[in-house]
Coordinates of N, CA and C and ligand atoms in Angstrom, one line a residue:
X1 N 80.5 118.2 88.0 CA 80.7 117.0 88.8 C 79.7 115.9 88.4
X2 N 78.8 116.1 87.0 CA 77.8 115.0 87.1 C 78.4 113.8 86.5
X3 N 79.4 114.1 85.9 CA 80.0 112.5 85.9 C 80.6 111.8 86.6
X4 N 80.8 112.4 88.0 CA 82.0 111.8 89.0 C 80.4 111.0 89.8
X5 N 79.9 112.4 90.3 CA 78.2 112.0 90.7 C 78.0 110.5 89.9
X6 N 77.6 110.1 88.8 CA 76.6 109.4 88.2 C 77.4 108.4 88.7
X7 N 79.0 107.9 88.6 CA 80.1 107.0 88.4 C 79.8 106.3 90.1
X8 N 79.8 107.4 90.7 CA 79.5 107.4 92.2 C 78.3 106.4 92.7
X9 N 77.0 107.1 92.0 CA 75.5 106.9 92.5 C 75.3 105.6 92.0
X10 N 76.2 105.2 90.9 CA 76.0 103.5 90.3 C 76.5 102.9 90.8
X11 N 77.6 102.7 91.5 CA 78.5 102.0 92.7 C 77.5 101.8 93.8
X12 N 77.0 102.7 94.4 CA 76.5 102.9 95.4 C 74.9 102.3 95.8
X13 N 74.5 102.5 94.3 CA 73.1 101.7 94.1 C 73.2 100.2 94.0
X14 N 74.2 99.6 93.5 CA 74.6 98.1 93.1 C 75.0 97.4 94.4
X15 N 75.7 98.6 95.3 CA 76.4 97.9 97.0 C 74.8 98.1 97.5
X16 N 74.1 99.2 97.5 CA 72.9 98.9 98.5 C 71.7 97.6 98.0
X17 N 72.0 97.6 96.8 CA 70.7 96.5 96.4 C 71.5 95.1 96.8
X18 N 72.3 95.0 96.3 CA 73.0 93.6 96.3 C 73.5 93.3 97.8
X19 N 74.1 94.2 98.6 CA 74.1 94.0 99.8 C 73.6 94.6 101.2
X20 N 71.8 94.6 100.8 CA 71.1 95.3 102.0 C 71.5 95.4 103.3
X21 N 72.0 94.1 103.8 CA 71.8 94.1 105.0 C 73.5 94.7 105.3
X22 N 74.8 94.6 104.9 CA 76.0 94.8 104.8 C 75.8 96.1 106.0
X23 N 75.3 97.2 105.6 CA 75.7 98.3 106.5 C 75.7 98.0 107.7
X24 N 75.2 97.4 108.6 CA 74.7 96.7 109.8 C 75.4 95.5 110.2
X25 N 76.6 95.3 109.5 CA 77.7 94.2 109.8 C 79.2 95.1 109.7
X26 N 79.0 96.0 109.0 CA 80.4 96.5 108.5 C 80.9 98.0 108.7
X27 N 81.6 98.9 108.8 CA 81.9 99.6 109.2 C 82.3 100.8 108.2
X28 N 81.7 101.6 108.0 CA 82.5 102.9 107.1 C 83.6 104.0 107.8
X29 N 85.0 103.3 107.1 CA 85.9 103.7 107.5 C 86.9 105.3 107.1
X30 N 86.5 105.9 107.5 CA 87.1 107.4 106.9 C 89.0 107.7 107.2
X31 N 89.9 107.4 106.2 CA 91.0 106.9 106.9 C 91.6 108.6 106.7
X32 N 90.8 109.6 106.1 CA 91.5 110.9 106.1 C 91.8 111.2 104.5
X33 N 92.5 110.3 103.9 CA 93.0 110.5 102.6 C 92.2 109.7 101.7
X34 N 91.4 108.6 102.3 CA 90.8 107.6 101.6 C 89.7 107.0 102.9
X35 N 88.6 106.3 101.9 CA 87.2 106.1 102.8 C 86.9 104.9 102.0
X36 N 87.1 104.2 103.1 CA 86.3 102.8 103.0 C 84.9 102.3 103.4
X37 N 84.2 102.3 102.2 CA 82.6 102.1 102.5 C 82.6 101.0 103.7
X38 N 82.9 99.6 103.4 CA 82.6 98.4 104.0 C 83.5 97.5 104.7
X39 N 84.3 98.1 105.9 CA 85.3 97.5 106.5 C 84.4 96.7 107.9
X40 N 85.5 95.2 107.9 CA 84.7 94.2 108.5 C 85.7 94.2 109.7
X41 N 85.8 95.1 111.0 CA 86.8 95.3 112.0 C 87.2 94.1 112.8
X42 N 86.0 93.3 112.6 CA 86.0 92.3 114.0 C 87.5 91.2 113.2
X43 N 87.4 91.3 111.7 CA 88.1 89.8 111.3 C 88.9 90.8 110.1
X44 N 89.4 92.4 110.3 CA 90.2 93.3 109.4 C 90.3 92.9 108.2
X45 N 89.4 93.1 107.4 CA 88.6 92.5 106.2 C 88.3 94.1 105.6
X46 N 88.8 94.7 104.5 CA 88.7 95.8 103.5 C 87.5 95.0 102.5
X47 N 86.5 95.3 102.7 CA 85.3 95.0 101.4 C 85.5 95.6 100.2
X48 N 85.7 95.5 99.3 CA 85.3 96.5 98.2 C 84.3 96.2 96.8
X49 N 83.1 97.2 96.7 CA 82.2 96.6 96.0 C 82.9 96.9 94.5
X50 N 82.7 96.2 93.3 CA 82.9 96.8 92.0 C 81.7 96.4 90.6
X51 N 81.2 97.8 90.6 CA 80.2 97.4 89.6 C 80.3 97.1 88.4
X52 N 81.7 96.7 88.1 CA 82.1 96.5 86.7 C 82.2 95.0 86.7
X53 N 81.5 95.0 84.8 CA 81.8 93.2 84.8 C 83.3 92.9 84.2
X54 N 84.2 93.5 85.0 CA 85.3 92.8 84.0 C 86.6 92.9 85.7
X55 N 87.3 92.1 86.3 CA 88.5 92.2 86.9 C 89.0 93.0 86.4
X56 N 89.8 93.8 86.8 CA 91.1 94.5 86.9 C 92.2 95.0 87.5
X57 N 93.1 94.8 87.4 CA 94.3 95.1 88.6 C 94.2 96.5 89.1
X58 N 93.5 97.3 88.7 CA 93.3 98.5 89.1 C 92.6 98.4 90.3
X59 N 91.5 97.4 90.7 CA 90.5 97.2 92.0 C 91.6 96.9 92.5
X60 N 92.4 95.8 92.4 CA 92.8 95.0 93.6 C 94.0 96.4 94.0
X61 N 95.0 97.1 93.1 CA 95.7 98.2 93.7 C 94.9 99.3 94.7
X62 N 94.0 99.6 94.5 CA 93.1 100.0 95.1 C 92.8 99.6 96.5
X63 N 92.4 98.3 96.7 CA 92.5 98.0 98.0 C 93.7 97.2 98.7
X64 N 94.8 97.2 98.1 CA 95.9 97.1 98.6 C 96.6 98.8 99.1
X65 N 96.4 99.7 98.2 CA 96.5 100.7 99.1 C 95.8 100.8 100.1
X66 N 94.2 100.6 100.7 CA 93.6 101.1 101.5 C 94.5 100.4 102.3
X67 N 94.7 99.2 102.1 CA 95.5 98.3 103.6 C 96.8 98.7 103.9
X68 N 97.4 99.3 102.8 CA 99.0 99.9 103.2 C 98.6 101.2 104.0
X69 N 97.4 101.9 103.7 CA 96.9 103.1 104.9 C 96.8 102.7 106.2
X70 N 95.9 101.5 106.2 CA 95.2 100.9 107.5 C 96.7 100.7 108.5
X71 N 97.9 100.1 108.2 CA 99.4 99.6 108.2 C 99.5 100.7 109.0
X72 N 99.7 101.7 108.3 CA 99.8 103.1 108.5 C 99.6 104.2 109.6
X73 N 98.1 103.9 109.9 CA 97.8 104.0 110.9 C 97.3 102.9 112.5
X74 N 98.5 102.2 112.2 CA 98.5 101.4 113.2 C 97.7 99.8 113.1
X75 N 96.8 99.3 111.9 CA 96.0 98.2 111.5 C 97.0 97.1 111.1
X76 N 97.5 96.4 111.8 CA 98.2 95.1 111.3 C 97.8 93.9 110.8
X77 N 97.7 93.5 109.3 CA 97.1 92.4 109.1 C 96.0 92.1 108.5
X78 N 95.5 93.2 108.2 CA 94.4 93.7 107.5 C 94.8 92.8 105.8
X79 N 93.5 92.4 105.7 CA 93.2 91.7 104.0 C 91.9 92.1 103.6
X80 N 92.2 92.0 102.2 CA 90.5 92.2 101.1 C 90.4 91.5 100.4
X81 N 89.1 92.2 100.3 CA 87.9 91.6 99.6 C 87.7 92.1 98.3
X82 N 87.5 92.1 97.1 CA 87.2 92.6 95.8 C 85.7 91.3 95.5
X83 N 84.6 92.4 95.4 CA 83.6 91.4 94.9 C 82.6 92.1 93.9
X84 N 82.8 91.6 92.7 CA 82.0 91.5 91.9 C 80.2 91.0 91.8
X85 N 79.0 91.7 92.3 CA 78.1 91.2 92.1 C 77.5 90.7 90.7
X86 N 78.0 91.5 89.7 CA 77.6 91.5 88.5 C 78.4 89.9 87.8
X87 N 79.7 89.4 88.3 CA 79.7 88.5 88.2 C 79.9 87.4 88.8
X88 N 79.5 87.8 90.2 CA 79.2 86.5 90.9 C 80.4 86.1 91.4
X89 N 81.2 86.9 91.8 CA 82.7 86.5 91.7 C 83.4 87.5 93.1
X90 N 83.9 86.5 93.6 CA 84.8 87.7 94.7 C 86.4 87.5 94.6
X91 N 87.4 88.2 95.2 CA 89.0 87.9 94.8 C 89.8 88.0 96.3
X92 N 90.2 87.6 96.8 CA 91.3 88.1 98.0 C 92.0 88.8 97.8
X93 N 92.4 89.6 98.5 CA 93.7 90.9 98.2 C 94.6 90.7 99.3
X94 N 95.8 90.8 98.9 CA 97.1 91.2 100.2 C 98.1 91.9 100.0
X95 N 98.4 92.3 101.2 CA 99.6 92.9 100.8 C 101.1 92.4 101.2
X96 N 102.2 92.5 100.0 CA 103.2 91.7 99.9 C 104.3 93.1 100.2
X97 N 105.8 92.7 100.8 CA 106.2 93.5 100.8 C 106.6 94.4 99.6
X98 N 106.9 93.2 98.8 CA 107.7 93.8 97.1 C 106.1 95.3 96.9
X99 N 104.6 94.7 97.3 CA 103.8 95.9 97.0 C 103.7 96.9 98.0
X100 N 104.4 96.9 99.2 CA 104.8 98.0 99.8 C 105.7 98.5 99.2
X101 N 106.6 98.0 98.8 CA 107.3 99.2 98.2 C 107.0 100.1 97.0
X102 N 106.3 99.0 95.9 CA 106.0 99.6 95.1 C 105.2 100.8 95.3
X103 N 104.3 100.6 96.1 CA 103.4 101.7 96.8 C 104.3 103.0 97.0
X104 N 105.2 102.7 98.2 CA 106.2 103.7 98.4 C 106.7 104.3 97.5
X105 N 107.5 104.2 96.3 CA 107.7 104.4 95.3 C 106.7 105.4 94.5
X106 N 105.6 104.6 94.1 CA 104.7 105.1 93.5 C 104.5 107.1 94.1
X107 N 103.9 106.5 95.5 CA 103.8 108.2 96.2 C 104.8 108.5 95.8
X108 N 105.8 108.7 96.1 CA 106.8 109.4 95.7 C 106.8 110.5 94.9
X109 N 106.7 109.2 93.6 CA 106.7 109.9 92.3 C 105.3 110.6 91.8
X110 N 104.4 110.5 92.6 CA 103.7 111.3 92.7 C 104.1 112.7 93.2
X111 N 104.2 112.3 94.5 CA 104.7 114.2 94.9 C 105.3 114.7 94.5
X112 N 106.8 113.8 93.7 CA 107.6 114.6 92.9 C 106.7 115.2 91.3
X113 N 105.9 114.6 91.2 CA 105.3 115.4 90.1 C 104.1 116.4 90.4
X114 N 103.6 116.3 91.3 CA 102.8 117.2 91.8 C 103.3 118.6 92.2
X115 N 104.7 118.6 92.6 CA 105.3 119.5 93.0 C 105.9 120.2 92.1
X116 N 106.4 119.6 90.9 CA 107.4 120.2 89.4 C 106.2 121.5 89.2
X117 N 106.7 122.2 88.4 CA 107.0 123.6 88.0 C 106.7 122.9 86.4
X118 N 107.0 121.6 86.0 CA 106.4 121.0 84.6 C 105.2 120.3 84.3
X119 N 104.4 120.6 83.6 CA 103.3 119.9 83.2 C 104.1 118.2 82.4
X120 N 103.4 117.4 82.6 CA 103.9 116.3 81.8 C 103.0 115.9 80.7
X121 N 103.3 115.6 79.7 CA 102.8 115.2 78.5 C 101.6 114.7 79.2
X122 N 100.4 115.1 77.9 CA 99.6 114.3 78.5 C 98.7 113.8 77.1
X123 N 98.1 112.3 78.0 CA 97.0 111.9 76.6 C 96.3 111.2 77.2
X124 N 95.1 111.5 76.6 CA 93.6 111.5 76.9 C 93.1 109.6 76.7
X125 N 93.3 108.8 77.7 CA 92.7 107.7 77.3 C 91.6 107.0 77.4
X126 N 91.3 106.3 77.0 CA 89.5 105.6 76.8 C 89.0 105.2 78.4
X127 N 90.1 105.0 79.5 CA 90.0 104.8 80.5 C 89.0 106.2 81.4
X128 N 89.8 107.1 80.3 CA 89.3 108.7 81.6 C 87.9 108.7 80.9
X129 N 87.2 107.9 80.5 CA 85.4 108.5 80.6 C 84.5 107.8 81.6
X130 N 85.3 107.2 81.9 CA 85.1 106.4 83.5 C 85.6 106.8 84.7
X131 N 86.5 107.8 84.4 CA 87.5 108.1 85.4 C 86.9 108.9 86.9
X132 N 86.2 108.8 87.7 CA 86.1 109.5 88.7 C 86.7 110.7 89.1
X133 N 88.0 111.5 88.4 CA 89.2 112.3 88.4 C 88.8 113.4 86.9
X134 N 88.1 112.6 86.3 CA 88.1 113.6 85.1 C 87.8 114.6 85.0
X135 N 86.9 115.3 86.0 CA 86.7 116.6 86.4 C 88.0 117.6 86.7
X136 N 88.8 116.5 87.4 CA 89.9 117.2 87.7 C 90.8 117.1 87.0
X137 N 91.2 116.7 86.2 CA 91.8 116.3 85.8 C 92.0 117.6 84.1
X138 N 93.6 117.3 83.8 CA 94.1 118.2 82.3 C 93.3 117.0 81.5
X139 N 93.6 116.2 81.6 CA 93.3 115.4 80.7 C 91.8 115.9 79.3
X140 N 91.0 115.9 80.4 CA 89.7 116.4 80.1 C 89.4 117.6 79.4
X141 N 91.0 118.4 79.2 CA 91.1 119.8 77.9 C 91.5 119.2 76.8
X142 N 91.7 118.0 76.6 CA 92.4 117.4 75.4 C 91.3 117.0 74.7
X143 N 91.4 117.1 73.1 CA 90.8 116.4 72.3 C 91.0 115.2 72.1
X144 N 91.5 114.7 71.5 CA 91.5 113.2 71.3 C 91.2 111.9 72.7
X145 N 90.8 111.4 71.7 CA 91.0 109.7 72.7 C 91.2 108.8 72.4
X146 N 92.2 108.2 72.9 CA 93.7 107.1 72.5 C 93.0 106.0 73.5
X147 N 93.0 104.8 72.5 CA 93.2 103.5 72.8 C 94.0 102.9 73.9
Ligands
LIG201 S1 94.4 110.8 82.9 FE1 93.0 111.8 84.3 S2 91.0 111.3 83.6 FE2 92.4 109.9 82.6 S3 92.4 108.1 84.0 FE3 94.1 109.4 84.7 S4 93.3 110.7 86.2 FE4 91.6 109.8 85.2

């Protein structure tokens, strides 16, 4: 687990330096399946820190699920935050219905592969040395790494 650890403890050092005072305004939300460091209850605001210098639609999916959870369990209206300290930079997130469904969808085909009796092809990409999952993950018996 020390690379899930390290991926973890660098997130977590960059939210505490860059936003000392944050825990004392914001709320750590445990939604059961997913945990939200820095939820702003009073004005249903999903924070999300990201230590990486580059956007990616992978953050903003990320906290558009948390708000399709929040939905879920009763939170209406709920919007995010994606903020970059490293670049100085923050993004609004929402959720649309076209991405509820996609969402919906998505699970799906999740459980339907979670549940097969088939392994599915797999390949090892430049993404999984970052991956927080890689521990768990097949991926991480494979040799190669694809672009
Ligand atoms: S294939 Fe596995 S290790 Fe690679 S990004 Fe996906 S979950 Fe992470």
């Amino acid at each position: 687990m020390e690379h899930t650890s390290d991926v973890v403890a660098e997130g977590k050092v960059i939210s505490e330096t860059t936003y000392s005072r944050r825990s004392a305004q914001y709320t750590e939300l445990d939604l059961g399946i997913a945990k939200i460091d820095f939820y702003d209850a009073k004005n249903k605001v999903v924070h999300e820190v990201k230590k990486s210098n580059k956007m990616e639609g992978a953050h903003e999916w990320q906290v558009k699920y948390y708000i399709f959870i929040l939905e879920q369990q009763g939170v209406v209206g709920a919007t995010g935050l994606l903020e970059y300290p490293k670049l100085k930079k923050t993004k609004e997130v929402t959720l649309s219905e076209t991405d509820r469904e996609f969402l919906r969808q998505t699970i799906h085909d999740i459980q339907t592969l979670v549940s097969s009796d088939n392994c599915p092809d797999l390949q090892k990409k430049t993404i999984c040395k970052s991956c927080s999952y890689f521990e768990f993950c097949w991926s991480g018996e494979l040799e190669s790494v694809e672009g």
